[in-house]
CSV table of C-alpha atoms and ligand atoms in Angstrom, one decimal:
chain,number,residue,atom,x,y,z
A,99,MET,CA,0.2,0.1,0.0
A,100,GLU,CA,1.0,4.0,-0.7
A,101,PHE,CA,-0.2,4.7,2.6
A,102,VAL,CA,-0.8,2.0,5.4
A,103,LEU,CA,1.7,0.5,6.7
A,104,TYR,CA,0.9,-2.9,8.9
A,105,GLU,CA,2.9,-4.6,11.1
A,106,GLN,CA,0.8,-7.7,12.8
A,107,LYS,CA,3.7,-8.7,16.4
A,108,GLY,CA,2.1,-12.2,17.3
A,109,ALA,CA,-1.1,-11.4,19.1
A,110,TYR,CA,-1.7,-7.9,18.6
A,111,ALA,CA,-1.0,-5.7,14.9
A,112,ILE,CA,0.2,-1.5,14.7
A,113,ILE,CA,-1.6,0.0,12.2
A,114,THR,CA,1.0,3.3,10.3
A,115,ILE,CA,-0.8,6.0,8.7
A,116,ASN,CA,2.3,6.2,6.5
A,117,ARG,CA,1.9,10.3,4.7
A,118,GLU,CA,4.6,11.8,6.0
A,119,LYS,CA,5.5,15.2,3.3
A,120,ALA,CA,1.5,16.5,4.2
A,121,LEU,CA,1.5,15.0,8.3
A,122,ASN,CA,0.2,11.9,7.9
A,123,ALA,CA,-3.6,13.9,5.7
A,124,LEU,CA,-6.9,11.5,5.1
A,125,ASN,CA,-7.9,12.3,1.9
A,126,SER,CA,-9.8,9.6,-0.2
A,127,THR,CA,-6.8,6.9,-1.3
A,128,VAL,CA,-5.2,6.8,2.6
A,129,LEU,CA,-9.2,6.5,3.6
A,130,GLU,CA,-9.3,3.2,1.0
A,131,GLU,CA,-6.0,1.9,1.9
A,132,LEU,CA,-7.1,1.3,5.9
A,133,ASP,CA,-11.0,0.1,5.0
A,134,GLN,CA,-9.4,-2.5,3.3
A,135,THR,CA,-5.9,-2.7,5.6
A,136,LEU,CA,-9.2,-3.4,8.3
A,137,GLU,CA,-10.6,-5.9,6.0
A,138,ALA,CA,-6.9,-8.0,5.3
A,139,VAL,CA,-7.0,-8.3,9.7
A,140,ASP,CA,-6.8,-11.9,10.7
A,141,LEU,CA,-9.1,-11.2,13.4
A,142,GLU,CA,-8.7,-14.7,14.5
A,143,THR,CA,-5.1,-14.8,15.5
A,144,VAL,CA,-5.7,-10.9,16.1
A,145,ARG,CA,-6.7,-9.5,19.6
A,146,CYS,CA,-6.0,-5.4,19.6
A,147,LEU,CA,-5.2,-3.2,17.3
A,148,VAL,CA,-3.3,0.1,17.6
A,149,LEU,CA,-3.3,2.9,14.8
A,150,THR,CA,-0.7,5.2,14.9
A,151,GLY,CA,0.8,8.0,12.6
A,152,ALA,CA,4.4,8.2,10.7
A,153,GLY,CA,7.1,10.2,12.2
A,154,THR,CA,6.8,12.3,15.8
A,155,LYS,CA,5.9,15.9,14.9
A,156,SER,CA,2.3,14.5,13.3
A,157,PHE,CA,-0.6,11.5,14.3
A,158,VAL,CA,-3.2,12.8,11.3
A,159,ALA,CA,-3.3,16.6,10.0
A,160,GLY,CA,-7.0,15.7,9.4
A,161,ALA,CA,-8.3,15.0,6.3
A,162,ASP,CA,-7.1,16.8,2.8
A,163,ILE,CA,-7.5,20.3,3.0
A,164,GLY,CA,-6.7,20.3,-1.1
A,165,GLU,CA,-8.2,17.7,-1.8
A,166,MET,CA,-11.0,19.3,0.1
A,167,SER,CA,-11.1,22.1,-1.8
A,168,THR,CA,-12.5,21.8,-4.9
A,169,LEU,CA,-15.5,19.6,-3.9
A,170,THR,CA,-19.3,20.5,-5.1
A,171,LYS,CA,-22.1,19.9,-1.9
A,172,ALA,CA,-22.9,16.6,-3.0
A,173,GLU,CA,-18.5,15.4,-3.5
A,174,GLY,CA,-18.4,16.5,-0.3
A,175,GLU,CA,-21.5,15.0,2.0
A,176,ALA,CA,-19.7,10.9,-0.7
A,177,PHE,CA,-16.0,12.3,1.0
A,178,GLY,CA,-17.4,13.0,4.1
A,179,LYS,CA,-19.4,9.5,3.6
A,180,LYS,CA,-16.1,7.5,3.2
A,181,GLY,CA,-14.3,8.8,6.0
A,182,ASN,CA,-17.6,8.0,8.2
A,183,ASP,CA,-18.0,4.4,6.8
A,184,VAL,CA,-14.1,4.0,7.9
A,185,PHE,CA,-14.1,5.1,11.3
A,186,ARG,CA,-17.7,3.3,11.4
A,187,LYS,CA,-15.9,0.6,10.5
A,188,LEU,CA,-12.8,0.5,13.6
A,189,GLU,CA,-15.7,1.9,15.4
A,190,THR,CA,-17.1,-1.6,15.2
A,191,PHE,CA,-14.3,-3.5,14.6
A,192,PRO,CA,-14.3,-6.6,16.4
A,193,ILE,CA,-11.4,-6.5,18.7
A,194,PRO,CA,-9.3,-2.9,20.2
A,195,VAL,CA,-8.0,0.0,18.8
A,196,ILE,CA,-6.0,1.4,20.8
A,197,ALA,CA,-5.0,5.1,19.3
A,198,ALA,CA,-0.7,6.3,19.8
A,199,VAL,CA,-0.9,9.6,19.0
A,200,ASN,CA,2.1,10.5,17.8
A,201,GLY,CA,1.9,15.0,17.3
A,202,PHE,CA,-1.2,16.5,16.2
A,203,ALA,CA,-4.4,15.4,15.6
A,204,LEU,CA,-6.4,17.5,14.1
A,205,GLY,CA,-9.7,17.7,12.3
A,206,GLY,CA,-10.0,13.6,11.3
A,207,GLY,CA,-7.1,13.4,12.7
A,208,CYS,CA,-9.1,14.3,16.2
A,209,GLU,CA,-11.9,12.3,15.0
A,210,ILE,CA,-10.4,8.9,13.5
A,211,SER,CA,-8.2,8.4,17.1
A,212,MET,CA,-12.2,9.6,19.0
A,213,SER,CA,-13.0,6.1,16.6
A,214,CYS,CA,-11.4,4.3,18.9
A,215,ASP,CA,-11.3,2.7,21.8
A,216,ILE,CA,-8.8,4.4,23.8
A,217,ARG,CA,-6.6,6.9,23.4
A,218,LEU,CA,-3.1,7.8,24.0
A,219,CYS,CA,0.1,10.4,23.5
A,220,THR,CA,3.5,12.4,23.4
A,221,ASP,CA,3.3,15.1,25.2
A,222,ASN,CA,3.3,17.1,21.8
A,223,ALA,CA,-0.1,15.8,20.8
A,224,VAL,CA,-2.2,18.6,19.7
A,225,PHE,CA,-6.1,18.0,19.6
A,226,GLY,CA,-8.6,20.0,17.8
A,227,GLN,CA,-11.8,20.5,15.9
A,228,PRO,CA,-10.5,23.3,13.4
A,229,GLU,CA,-12.8,23.2,10.6
A,230,VAL,CA,-14.9,25.9,11.2
A,231,GLY,CA,-12.3,28.1,10.7
A,232,LEU,CA,-12.0,26.6,7.0
A,233,GLY,CA,-15.6,27.1,6.1
A,234,ILE,CA,-17.0,24.1,7.5
A,235,THR,CA,-17.5,21.7,10.0
A,236,PRO,CA,-15.8,18.3,10.8
A,237,GLY,CA,-17.1,15.3,8.7
A,238,PHE,CA,-16.2,13.0,9.9
A,239,GLY,CA,-17.9,12.3,13.0
A,240,GLY,CA,-16.7,14.8,14.8
A,241,THR,CA,-20.1,17.0,16.3
A,242,GLN,CA,-21.6,14.0,17.8
A,243,ARG,CA,-18.2,11.7,18.8
A,244,LEU,CA,-16.6,14.8,20.6
A,245,ALA,CA,-19.9,15.7,22.5
A,246,ARG,CA,-20.0,11.8,23.7
A,247,LEU,CA,-16.4,11.7,24.9
A,248,VAL,CA,-16.0,15.6,26.2
A,249,GLY,CA,-19.5,16.1,27.0
A,250,ALA,CA,-21.8,18.5,24.8
A,251,GLY,CA,-20.5,22.3,26.3
A,252,MET,CA,-16.7,21.6,26.0
A,253,ALA,CA,-17.3,20.0,22.5
A,254,LYS,CA,-19.1,23.5,21.0
A,255,GLN,CA,-16.9,25.2,23.1
A,256,MET,CA,-13.6,23.4,21.1
A,257,ILE,CA,-16.0,22.6,17.2
A,258,TYR,CA,-16.7,26.4,17.5
A,259,THR,CA,-13.7,28.3,18.7
A,260,ALA,CA,-11.6,26.6,16.9
A,261,ARG,CA,-9.4,26.2,19.9
A,262,ASN,CA,-6.5,24.0,19.2
A,263,ILE,CA,-5.8,22.2,23.2
A,264,LYS,CA,-1.8,20.0,23.9
A,265,ALA,CA,-1.8,17.1,25.7
A,266,ALA,CA,-2.6,18.6,29.4
A,267,GLU,CA,-5.6,19.7,28.7
A,268,ALA,CA,-6.5,16.8,26.7
A,269,TYR,CA,-6.4,14.6,29.4
A,270,ARG,CA,-7.3,17.3,31.6
A,271,ILE,CA,-10.9,16.8,29.7
A,272,GLY,CA,-10.2,13.2,29.2
A,273,LEU,CA,-10.0,12.8,25.7
A,274,VAL,CA,-6.4,11.2,26.1
A,275,ASN,CA,-6.3,8.6,28.7
A,276,GLU,CA,-2.2,9.1,29.2
A,277,VAL,CA,0.6,10.9,27.7
A,278,TYR,CA,3.8,9.8,27.7
A,279,SER,CA,6.6,12.0,28.3
A,280,ALA,CA,11.0,11.7,26.9
A,281,GLU,CA,12.6,9.4,29.2
A,282,LYS,CA,15.9,11.0,29.7
A,283,ASP,CA,18.8,10.1,31.4
A,284,ALA,CA,20.4,11.5,35.5
A,285,ASP,CA,22.4,14.2,33.0
A,286,GLY,CA,18.7,15.1,31.4
A,287,ASN,CA,19.6,13.7,28.3
A,288,GLU,CA,16.9,11.6,26.2
A,289,VAL,CA,17.6,8.1,26.4
A,290,LYS,CA,14.0,7.5,24.5
A,291,SER,CA,12.4,10.3,22.9
A,292,ALA,CA,8.3,10.6,23.3
A,293,LYS,CA,7.0,8.9,20.5
A,294,GLU,CA,9.4,5.7,21.3
A,295,VAL,CA,8.2,5.5,25.2
A,296,LEU,CA,3.9,5.7,23.5
A,297,MET,CA,4.3,3.4,21.9
A,298,ALA,CA,6.2,0.7,24.0
A,299,ALA,CA,3.2,1.9,26.4
A,300,ALA,CA,0.5,1.4,23.9
A,301,GLU,CA,1.9,-2.8,22.4
A,302,LYS,CA,2.6,-3.3,26.5
A,303,MET,CA,-1.5,-2.5,27.0
A,304,ALA,CA,-2.9,-3.8,22.7
A,305,ALA,CA,-0.4,-7.6,24.4
A,306,GLY,CA,-2.8,-6.9,27.4
A,307,ILE,CA,-4.9,-6.6,25.8
A,308,ALA,CA,-4.1,-9.5,24.4
A,309,LYS,CA,-3.5,-11.7,26.9
A,310,ASN,CA,-7.2,-12.3,27.8
A,311,ALA,CA,-10.5,-13.9,26.9
A,312,PRO,CA,-10.8,-12.9,23.5
A,313,ILE,CA,-14.4,-13.1,22.9
A,314,ALA,CA,-15.4,-12.2,26.3
A,315,VAL,CA,-12.8,-8.7,25.5
A,316,ARG,CA,-14.5,-8.3,22.1
A,317,ASN,CA,-18.3,-9.4,23.4
A,318,CYS,CA,-17.3,-6.0,25.6
A,319,LYS,CA,-16.2,-3.4,23.3
A,320,LYS,CA,-19.5,-4.8,21.8
A,321,ALA,CA,-21.5,-4.6,24.7
A,322,ILE,CA,-20.4,-0.4,26.1
A,323,ASN,CA,-20.8,0.5,22.2
A,324,ASP,CA,-24.1,-1.1,21.8
A,325,GLY,CA,-25.5,0.7,25.2
A,326,LEU,CA,-24.3,3.4,24.8
A,327,ASP,CA,-26.6,4.1,21.9
A,328,VAL,CA,-29.8,3.5,23.6
A,329,ASN,CA,-31.7,4.0,27.3
A,330,MET,CA,-30.0,2.4,30.2
A,331,ASP,CA,-33.2,-0.6,30.7
A,332,GLU,CA,-32.2,-1.0,26.5
A,333,ALA,CA,-28.7,-1.0,27.5
A,334,ILE,CA,-28.3,-3.3,29.7
A,335,VAL,CA,-30.6,-5.9,28.0
A,336,ILE,CA,-27.4,-6.1,25.2
A,337,GLU,CA,-25.4,-6.9,28.5
A,338,GLU,CA,-26.9,-9.8,30.4
A,339,LYS,CA,-27.2,-10.5,26.6
A,340,LEU,CA,-22.9,-10.7,26.5
A,341,PHE,CA,-23.1,-11.5,29.0
A,342,GLY,CA,-25.0,-15.1,28.1
A,343,ASP,CA,-22.7,-15.6,25.5
A,344,CYS,CA,-19.4,-16.0,27.1
A,345,PHE,CA,-20.9,-19.7,29.2
A,346,GLU,CA,-20.3,-22.7,27.4
A,347,THR,CA,-17.7,-20.8,25.5
A,348,GLU,CA,-14.2,-22.6,26.6
A,349,ASP,CA,-12.2,-19.5,27.5
A,350,GLN,CA,-15.1,-19.4,30.5
A,351,LYS,CA,-14.4,-23.3,30.7
A,352,TYR,CA,-11.5,-22.6,31.5
A,353,GLY,CA,-10.8,-18.7,32.5
A,354,MET,CA,-13.0,-20.5,36.2
A,355,ALA,CA,-12.1,-23.3,36.7
A,356,PHE,CA,-8.5,-22.5,36.8
A,357,PHE,CA,-9.9,-19.5,39.0
A,358,LEU,CA,-11.4,-22.2,41.4
A,359,ASP,CA,-8.3,-24.8,41.8
A,360,LYS,CA,-6.6,-25.0,44.9
A,361,ASN,CA,-4.2,-26.2,43.7
A,362,LYS,CA,-3.6,-24.3,40.5
A,363,GLU,CA,-0.5,-27.0,40.1
A,364,LYS,CA,-1.0,-26.0,35.6
A,365,VAL,CA,0.0,-22.8,34.6
A,366,LYS,CA,-2.4,-20.6,33.0
A,367,ALA,CA,-2.2,-21.3,29.1
A,368,PRO,CA,-3.4,-18.7,26.9
A,369,PHE,CA,-6.8,-17.7,26.0
A,370,GLN,CA,-7.6,-20.2,22.8
A,371,ASN,CA,-10.5,-18.2,21.0
A,372,ARG,CA,-13.6,-19.3,21.7
B,609,LIG,N1,-4.6,18.9,4.3
B,609,LIG,C1,-3.1,18.7,3.2
B,609,LIG,N2,-2.2,19.1,3.6
B,609,LIG,C2,-1.5,19.2,4.8
B,609,LIG,C3,-2.5,18.8,6.0
B,609,LIG,C4,-4.5,18.8,5.5
B,609,LIG,N3,-4.4,19.1,6.5
B,609,LIG,N4,-2.0,19.2,7.4
B,609,LIG,C5,-0.8,19.7,6.6
B,609,LIG,N5,-0.4,19.2,5.5
B,609,LIG,C6,1.1,20.1,4.2
B,609,LIG,C7,1.3,21.2,4.1
B,609,LIG,O1,0.0,21.8,3.0
B,609,LIG,C8,2.2,21.3,4.1
B,609,LIG,O2,2.4,20.1,2.4
B,609,LIG,P1,3.8,21.1,1.7
B,609,LIG,O3,4.7,20.5,2.4
B,609,LIG,O4,3.1,20.3,0.8
B,609,LIG,O5,3.7,23.0,1.4
B,609,LIG,C9,3.0,19.6,5.2
B,609,LIG,O6,1.8,19.4,5.3
B,609,LIG,C10,3.5,20.3,6.7
B,609,LIG,O7,2.6,21.4,6.5
B,609,LIG,P2,3.3,22.8,7.4
B,609,LIG,O8,3.5,23.2,5.9
B,609,LIG,O9,1.8,23.5,7.7
B,609,LIG,O10,3.9,22.4,9.4
B,609,LIG,P3,3.2,23.1,9.9
B,609,LIG,O11,4.5,22.9,10.6
B,609,LIG,O12,3.9,24.5,9.4
B,609,LIG,O13,2.0,23.4,11.1
B,609,LIG,C11,0.0,21.6,11.2
B,609,LIG,C12,2.0,22.1,11.6
B,609,LIG,C13,-0.4,23.1,12.4
B,609,LIG,C14,-0.3,20.7,11.3
B,609,LIG,C15,-0.4,23.0,9.8
B,609,LIG,O14,-0.2,21.8,8.5
B,609,LIG,C16,-2.1,22.3,9.7
B,609,LIG,O15,-2.4,23.4,10.4
B,609,LIG,N6,-2.7,21.6,9.3
B,609,LIG,C17,-3.4,21.6,8.7
B,609,LIG,C18,-4.7,21.1,10.4
B,609,LIG,C19,-6.1,21.7,10.4
B,609,LIG,O16,-6.1,22.6,9.2
B,609,LIG,N7,-7.2,20.3,9.6
B,609,LIG,C20,-8.5,20.0,9.1
B,609,LIG,C21,-8.5,19.5,7.8
B,609,LIG,S1,-10.2,20.0,8.2
B,609,LIG,C22,-11.1,18.4,7.6
B,609,LIG,O17,-9.8,17.2,8.6
B,609,LIG,C23,-12.2,17.6,7.9
B,609,LIG,C24,-13.1,16.6,7.9
B,609,LIG,O18,-13.2,16.8,9.1
B,609,LIG,C25,-13.6,15.4,7.3
């Protein structure tokens, strides 16, 4: 692929948006390649994804402004749908996706990170929805997901003012779960860059998630996502069904038998995805 890299590392995989010269901005080709990459993930063996951007300056600096600049109304709507379809695929992807945000996450960049389950970032990350400064609305889910994540008041402030926020503020308002800085030795020399620290943390989290019972993890994602879209009475029924769905699986039988085994003679074997 021209703009998307995919690397499987055991039970998790890393997707890298690789268009560094344009700060990993999302043009149609990037969106198509992201879609194809998700379609090709081997769900038999991969249990968690990490999504990041190439380089250390930018995660994704938004949808491609050059490509959008000449669109008609109908083409604009179609471009919005193209992005929304891929982002929705990411959001509803059966396994968890961790966004490792290594710098600018603006417009479509902030929006793609919000389609992921968990956001981690470097301390140089900048989040924002600058679209009204370009004469458009956020078009890849920003008007919907930002309000759900940080509340309508904060989302409206960010979107109406088009003001970007730094990593510390993104952390304060709950847009990111954790912020990572470069590791330095006693003399203040950089030992690991913030991106390296971020990726190590994201990969460690992905590997940890991948070790848990896969059907249970998938059902948790579905229960949380689907439950947030309905009222609590319906949400609880969604949970009951997905909870029940775990029973009689090998993983449930094995996971509970291991806990109940007082002798714990066996070394805990990996969960088997069944
Ligand atoms: N689209 C297309 N190209 C982009 C881009 C984007 N969103 N963001 C950056 N680039 C390109 C620049 O045009 C430049 O290319 P050239 O070297 O060929 O000139 C290259 O990336 C480097 O960018 P800068 O020279 O601008 O780098 P900088 O360090 O001076 O600034 C920045 C970095 C503040 C992120 C700045 O690039 C910027 O403001 N980018 C646009 C951010 C933005 O407005 N994003 C929202 C887009 S709209 C959207 O996403 C709609 C939606 O919801 C679907």
